Coordinates of C-alpha atoms and ligand atoms in Angstrom, one line a residue:
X1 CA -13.5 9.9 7.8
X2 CA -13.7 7.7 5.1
X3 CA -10.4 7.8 2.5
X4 CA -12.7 7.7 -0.3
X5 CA -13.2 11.2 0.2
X6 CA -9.5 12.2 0.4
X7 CA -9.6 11.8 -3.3
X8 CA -12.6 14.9 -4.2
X9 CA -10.8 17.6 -2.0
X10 CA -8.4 18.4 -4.8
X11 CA -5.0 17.5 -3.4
X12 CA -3.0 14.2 -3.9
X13 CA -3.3 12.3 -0.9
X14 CA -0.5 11.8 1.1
X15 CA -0.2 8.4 3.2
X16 CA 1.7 5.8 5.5
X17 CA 1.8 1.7 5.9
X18 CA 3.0 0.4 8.8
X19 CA 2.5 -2.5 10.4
X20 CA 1.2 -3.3 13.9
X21 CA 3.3 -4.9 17.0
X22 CA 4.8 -8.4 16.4
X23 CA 8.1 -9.7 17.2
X24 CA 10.3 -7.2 18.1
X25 CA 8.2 -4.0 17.9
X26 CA 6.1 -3.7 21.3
X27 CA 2.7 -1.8 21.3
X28 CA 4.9 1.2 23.3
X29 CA 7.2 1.3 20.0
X30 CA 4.4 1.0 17.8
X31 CA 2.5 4.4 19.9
X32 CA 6.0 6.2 19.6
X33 CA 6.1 5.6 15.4
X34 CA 2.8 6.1 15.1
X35 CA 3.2 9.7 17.1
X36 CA 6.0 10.7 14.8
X37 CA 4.0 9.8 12.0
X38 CA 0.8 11.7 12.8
X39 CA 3.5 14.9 13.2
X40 CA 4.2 15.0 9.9
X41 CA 0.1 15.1 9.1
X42 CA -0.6 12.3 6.8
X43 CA -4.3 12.6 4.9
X44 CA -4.7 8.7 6.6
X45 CA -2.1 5.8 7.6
X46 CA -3.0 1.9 6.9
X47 CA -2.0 -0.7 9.3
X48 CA -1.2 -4.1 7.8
X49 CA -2.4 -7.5 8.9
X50 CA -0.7 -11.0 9.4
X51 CA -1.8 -13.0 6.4
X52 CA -4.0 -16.4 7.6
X53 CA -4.7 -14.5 11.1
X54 CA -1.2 -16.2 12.0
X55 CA -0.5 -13.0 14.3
X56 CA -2.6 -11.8 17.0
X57 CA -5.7 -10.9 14.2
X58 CA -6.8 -7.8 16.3
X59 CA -3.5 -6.3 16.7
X60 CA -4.1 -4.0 13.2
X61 CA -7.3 -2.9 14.5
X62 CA -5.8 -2.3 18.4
X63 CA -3.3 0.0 16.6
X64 CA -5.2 1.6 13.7
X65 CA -7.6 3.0 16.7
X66 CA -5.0 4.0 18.9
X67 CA -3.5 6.2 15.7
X68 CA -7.5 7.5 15.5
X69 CA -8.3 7.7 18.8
X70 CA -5.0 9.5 20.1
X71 CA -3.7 11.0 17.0
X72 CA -6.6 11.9 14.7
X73 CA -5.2 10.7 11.6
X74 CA -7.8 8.7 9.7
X75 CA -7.0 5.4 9.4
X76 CA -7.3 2.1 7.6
X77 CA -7.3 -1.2 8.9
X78 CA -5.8 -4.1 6.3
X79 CA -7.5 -6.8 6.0
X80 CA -6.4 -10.7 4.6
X81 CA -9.5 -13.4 3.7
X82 CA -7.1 -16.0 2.7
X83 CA -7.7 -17.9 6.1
X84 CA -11.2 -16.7 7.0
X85 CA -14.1 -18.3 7.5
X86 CA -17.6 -16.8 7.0
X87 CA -17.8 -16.7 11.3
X88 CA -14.2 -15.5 11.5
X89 CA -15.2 -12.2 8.9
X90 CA -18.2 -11.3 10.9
X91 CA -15.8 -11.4 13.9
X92 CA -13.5 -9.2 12.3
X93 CA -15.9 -6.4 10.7
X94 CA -17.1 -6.9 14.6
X95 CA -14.0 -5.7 16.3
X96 CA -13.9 -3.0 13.6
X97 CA -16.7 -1.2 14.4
X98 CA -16.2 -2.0 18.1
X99 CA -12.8 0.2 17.5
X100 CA -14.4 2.9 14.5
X101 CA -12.9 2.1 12.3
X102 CA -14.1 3.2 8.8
X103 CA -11.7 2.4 5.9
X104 CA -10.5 -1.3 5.4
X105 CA -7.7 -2.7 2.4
X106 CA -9.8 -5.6 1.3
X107 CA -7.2 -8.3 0.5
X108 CA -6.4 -12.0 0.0
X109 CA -3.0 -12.7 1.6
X110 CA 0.1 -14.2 0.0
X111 CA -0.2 -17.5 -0.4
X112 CA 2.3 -19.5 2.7
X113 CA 2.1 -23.4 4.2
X114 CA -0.8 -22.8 6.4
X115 CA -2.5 -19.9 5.3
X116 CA -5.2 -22.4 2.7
X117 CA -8.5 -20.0 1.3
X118 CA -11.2 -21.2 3.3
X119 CA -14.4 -19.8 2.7
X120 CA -13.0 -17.0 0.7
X121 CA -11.0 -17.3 -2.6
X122 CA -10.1 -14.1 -4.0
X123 CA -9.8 -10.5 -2.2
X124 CA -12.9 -9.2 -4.5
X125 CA -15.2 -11.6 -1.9
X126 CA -15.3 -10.0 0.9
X127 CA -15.3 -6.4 -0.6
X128 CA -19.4 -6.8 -0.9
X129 CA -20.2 -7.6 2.8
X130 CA -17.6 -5.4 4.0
X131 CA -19.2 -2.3 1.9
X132 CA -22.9 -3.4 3.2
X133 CA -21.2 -3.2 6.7
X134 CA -20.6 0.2 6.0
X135 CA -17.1 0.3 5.8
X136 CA -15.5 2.6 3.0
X137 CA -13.4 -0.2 1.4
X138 CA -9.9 -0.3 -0.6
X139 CA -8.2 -3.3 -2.3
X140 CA -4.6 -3.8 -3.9
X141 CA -3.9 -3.1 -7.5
X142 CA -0.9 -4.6 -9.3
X143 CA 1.3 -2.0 -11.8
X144 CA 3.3 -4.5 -13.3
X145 CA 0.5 -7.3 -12.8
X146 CA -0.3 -9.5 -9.9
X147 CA 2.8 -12.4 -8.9
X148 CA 0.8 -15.3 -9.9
X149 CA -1.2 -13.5 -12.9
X150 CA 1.1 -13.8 -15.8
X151 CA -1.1 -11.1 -18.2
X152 CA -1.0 -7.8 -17.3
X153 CA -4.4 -7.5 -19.1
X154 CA -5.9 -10.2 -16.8
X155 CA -4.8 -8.5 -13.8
X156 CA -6.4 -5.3 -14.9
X157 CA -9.7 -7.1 -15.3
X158 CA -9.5 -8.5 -12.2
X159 CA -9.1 -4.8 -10.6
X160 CA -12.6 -4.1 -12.6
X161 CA -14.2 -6.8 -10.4
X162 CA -12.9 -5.1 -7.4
X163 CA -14.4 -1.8 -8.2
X164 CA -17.4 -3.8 -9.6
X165 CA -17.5 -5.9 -5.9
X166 CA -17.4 -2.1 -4.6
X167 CA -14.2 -1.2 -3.9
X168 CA -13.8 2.6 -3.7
X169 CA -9.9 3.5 -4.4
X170 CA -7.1 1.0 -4.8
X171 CA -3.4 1.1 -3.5
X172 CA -0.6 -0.1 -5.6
X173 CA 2.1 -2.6 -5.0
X174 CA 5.2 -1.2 -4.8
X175 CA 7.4 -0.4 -8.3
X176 CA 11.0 1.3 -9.1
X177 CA 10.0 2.4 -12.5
X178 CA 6.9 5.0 -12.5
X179 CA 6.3 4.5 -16.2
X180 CA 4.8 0.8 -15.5
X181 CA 2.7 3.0 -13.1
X182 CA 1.7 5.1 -16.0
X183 CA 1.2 2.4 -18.3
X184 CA -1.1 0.8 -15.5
X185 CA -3.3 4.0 -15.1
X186 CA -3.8 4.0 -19.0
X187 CA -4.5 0.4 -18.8
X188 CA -7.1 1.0 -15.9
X189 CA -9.0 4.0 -17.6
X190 CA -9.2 1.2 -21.0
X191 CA -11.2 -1.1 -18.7
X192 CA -12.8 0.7 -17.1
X193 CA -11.7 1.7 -13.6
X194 CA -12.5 4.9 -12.9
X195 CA -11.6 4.4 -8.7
X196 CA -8.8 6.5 -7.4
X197 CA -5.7 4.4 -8.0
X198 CA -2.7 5.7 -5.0
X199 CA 0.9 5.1 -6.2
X200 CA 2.7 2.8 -3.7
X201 CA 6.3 2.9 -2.8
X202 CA 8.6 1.9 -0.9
X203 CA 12.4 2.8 -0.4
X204 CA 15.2 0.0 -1.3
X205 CA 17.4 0.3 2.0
X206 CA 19.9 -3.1 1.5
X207 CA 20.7 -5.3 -1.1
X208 CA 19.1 -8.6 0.8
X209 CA 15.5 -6.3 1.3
X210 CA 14.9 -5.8 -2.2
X211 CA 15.7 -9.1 -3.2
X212 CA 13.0 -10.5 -1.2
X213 CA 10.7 -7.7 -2.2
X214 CA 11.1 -8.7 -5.7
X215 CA 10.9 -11.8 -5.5
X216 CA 7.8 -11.5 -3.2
X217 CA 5.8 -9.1 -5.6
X218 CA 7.6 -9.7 -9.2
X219 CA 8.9 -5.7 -9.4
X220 CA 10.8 -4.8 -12.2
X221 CA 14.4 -3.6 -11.0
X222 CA 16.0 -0.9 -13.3
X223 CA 19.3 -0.3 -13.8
X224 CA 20.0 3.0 -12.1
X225 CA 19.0 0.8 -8.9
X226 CA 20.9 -2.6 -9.8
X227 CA 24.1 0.3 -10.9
X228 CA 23.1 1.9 -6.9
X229 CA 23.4 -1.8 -5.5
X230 CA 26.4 -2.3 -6.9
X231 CA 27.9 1.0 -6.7
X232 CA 27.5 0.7 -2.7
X233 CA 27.8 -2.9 -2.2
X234 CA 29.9 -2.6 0.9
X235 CA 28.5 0.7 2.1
X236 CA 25.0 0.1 3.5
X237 CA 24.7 3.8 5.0
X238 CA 25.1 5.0 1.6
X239 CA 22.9 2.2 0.0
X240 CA 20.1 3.5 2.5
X241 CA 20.7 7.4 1.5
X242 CA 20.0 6.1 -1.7
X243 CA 17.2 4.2 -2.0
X244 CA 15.3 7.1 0.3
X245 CA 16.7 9.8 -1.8
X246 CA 15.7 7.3 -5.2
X247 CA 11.8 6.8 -3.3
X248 CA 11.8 10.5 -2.8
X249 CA 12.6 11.3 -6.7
X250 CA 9.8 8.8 -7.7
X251 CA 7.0 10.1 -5.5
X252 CA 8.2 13.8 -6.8
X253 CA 8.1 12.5 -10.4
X254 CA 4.5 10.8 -9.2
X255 CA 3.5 14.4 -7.8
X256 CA 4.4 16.2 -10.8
X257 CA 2.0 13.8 -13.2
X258 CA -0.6 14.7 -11.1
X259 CA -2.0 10.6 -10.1
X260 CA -4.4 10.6 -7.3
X261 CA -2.8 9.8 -3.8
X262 CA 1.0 8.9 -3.3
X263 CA 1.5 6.2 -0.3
X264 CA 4.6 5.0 1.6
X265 CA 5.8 1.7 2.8
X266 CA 7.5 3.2 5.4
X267 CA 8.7 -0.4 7.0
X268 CA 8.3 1.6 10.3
X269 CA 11.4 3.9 9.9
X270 CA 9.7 7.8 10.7
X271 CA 13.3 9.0 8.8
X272 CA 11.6 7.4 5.7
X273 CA 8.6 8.7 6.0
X274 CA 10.1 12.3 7.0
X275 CA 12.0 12.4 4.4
X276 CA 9.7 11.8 1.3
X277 CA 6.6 14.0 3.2
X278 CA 9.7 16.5 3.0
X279 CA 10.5 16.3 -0.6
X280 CA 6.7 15.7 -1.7
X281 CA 5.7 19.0 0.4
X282 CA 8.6 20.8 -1.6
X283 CA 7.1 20.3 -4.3
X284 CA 3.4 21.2 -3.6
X285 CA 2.4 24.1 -5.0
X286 CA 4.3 23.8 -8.3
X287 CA 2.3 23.5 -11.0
X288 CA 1.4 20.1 -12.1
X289 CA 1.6 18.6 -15.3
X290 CA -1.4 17.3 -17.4
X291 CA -1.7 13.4 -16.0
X292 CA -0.4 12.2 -19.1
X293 CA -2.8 9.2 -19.1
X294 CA -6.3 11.6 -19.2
Ligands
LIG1 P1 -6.7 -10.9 -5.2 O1 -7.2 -9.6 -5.7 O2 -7.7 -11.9 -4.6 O3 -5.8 -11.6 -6.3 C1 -5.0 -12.7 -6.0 C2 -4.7 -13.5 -7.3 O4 -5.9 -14.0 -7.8 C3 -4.1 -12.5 -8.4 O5 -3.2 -13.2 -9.1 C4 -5.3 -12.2 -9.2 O6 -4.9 -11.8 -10.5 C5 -6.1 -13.5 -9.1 N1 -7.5 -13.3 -9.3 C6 -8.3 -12.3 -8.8 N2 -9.6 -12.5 -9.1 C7 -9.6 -13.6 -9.9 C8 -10.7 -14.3 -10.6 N3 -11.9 -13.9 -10.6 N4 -10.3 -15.5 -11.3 C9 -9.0 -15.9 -11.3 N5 -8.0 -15.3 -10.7 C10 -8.3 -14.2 -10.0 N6 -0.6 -9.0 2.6 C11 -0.8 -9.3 3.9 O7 -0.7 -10.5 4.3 N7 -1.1 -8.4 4.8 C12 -1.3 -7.1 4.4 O8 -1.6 -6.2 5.2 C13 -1.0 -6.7 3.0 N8 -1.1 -5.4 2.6 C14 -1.0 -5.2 1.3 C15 -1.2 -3.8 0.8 C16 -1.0 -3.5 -0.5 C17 -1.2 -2.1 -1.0 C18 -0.7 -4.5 -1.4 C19 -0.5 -4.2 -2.9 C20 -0.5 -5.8 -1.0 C21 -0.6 -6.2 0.3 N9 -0.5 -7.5 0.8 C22 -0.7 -7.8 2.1 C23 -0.1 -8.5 -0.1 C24 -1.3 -9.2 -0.8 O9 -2.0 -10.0 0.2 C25 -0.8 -10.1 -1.9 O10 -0.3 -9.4 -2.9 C26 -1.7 -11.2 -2.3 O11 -0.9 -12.2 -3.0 C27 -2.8 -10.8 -3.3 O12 -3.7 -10.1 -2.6 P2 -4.9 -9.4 -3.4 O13 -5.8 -8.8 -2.4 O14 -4.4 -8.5 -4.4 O15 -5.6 -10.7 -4.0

């Protein structure tokens, strides 16, 4: 099924990251998360892939398949191009097909010591061949503004060549306050990008995780959340209640406003994904809100 279409049936999308075996997390683990997953009936789940093909590069396809082929969730298969070649892509989209799968998250990879762009510089160059290979094709989009991009403005434009390279929906880096989301989606409709835009988040669960995620992506952290951090500072349990229960408010809040798909980083914890599928399915059925950016 291609996600594309998850957006025309007239719900919001509901949807999981994880990412595939490495280190500590064996295939087995990865077949028992992705069962719990598939229980609570997702609309798809994505599969993440090691930036620069530094992993074991068909590890996100081997799982994504095994979540389609067991499971019947649709799926999507991430995709870096920061350490691709023109030979290595054509392997990839390859192994792909060779597994069905039909939805790939076109992106570039962070930037780390030996992960240099070969023959491809920005995520918005490999969107075209992967599209004329028939795959239904997604790409990141940036709420508060790409890391390294320091206008919003420019950021947004460089969404536009996405869509305009033939992306078909976008997922957003994560964010703690929804009204940079909203901000975002009005920005989006200005230029242009009329793509399904699904609102990504993921749960704060310690004080050392969101430090690196912020520092990673650039997300603004508002107060209630620094007040949480510090109000639980020797009480990790509690921290963890938190930030799930704070996730679950925002992708309510998200719900409400009526955006197009809501998507959890569930860091491959099933409790996090249980629990916001439970506060999101609450809520469906009461009546939404005029998306305030329309
Ligand atoms: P791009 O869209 O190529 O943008 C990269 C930078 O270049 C940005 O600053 C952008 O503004 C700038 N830029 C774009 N076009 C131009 C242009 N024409 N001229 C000048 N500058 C330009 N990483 C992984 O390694 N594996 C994953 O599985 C993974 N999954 C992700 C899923 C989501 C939903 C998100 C939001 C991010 C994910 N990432 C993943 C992280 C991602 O790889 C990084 O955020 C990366 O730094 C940028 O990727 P991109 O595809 O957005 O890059």
């Amino acid at each position: 099924m291609k996600i594309a279409d998850t957006f025309t049936q007239g719900t919001q999308p509901i949807s999981f990251e994880i990412f595939p075996p490495k280190g500590d997390l064996s295939l087995e683990a990865a077949h028992t998360m992705a069962r719990e997953l598939a229980a609570l009936e997702p609309d798809f789940i994505s599969v993440t892939y090691s930036a620069g093909g530094s992993g074991n590069s068909s590890a996100t396809a081997d799982v994504a398949h095994m979540i389609q082929a067991e499971f019947g969730v649709p799926v999507m298969a991430h995709l870096t191009c920061i350490g691709l070649t023109e030979a290595m892509l054509a392997e990839r989209i390859a192994d792909m097909k060779a597994k069905g799968i039909e939805n790939v998250l076109a992106l570039r990879g962070d930037r780390v010591a030996g992960s240099e762009a070969k023959d491809f510089l920005y995520a918005k160059d490999i969107i075209g061949s992967l599209s004329d290979e028939g795959f239904c094709v997604g790409a990141a989009a940036y709420p508060e503004g790409h890391i390294e991009c320091e206008q919003l403005e420019l950021s947004v434009e460089h969404l536009k060549q996405k869509q305009d390279a033939g992306a078909a929906f976008f997922v957003s880096q994560l964010f703690f306050d929804n009204r940079y989301f909203y901000r975002f989606l009005e920005a989006c409709l200005g230029a242009g990008i009329c793509a399904p835009i699904t609102a990504g988040i993921m749960p704060f669960l310690g004080k050392a995780q969101i430090q690196r995620m912020v520092f990673m992506c650039g997300a603004s952290l508002p107060s209630p959340i620094i007040k949480l951090l510090a109000k639980y500072e020797d009480d990790p349990e509690s921290l963890r209640k938190a930030g799930i229960e704070y996730a679950c408010a925002q992708l309510t809040d998200l719900q409400a406003h009526g955006v197009d798909g809501l998507h959890v980083y569930t860091m491959n914890q099933p409790d996090i994904a249980c629990a916001t599928v439970g506060a999101l399915r609450g809520m469906r059925g009461a009546a939404f809100r005029k998306p305030c950016w329309r």
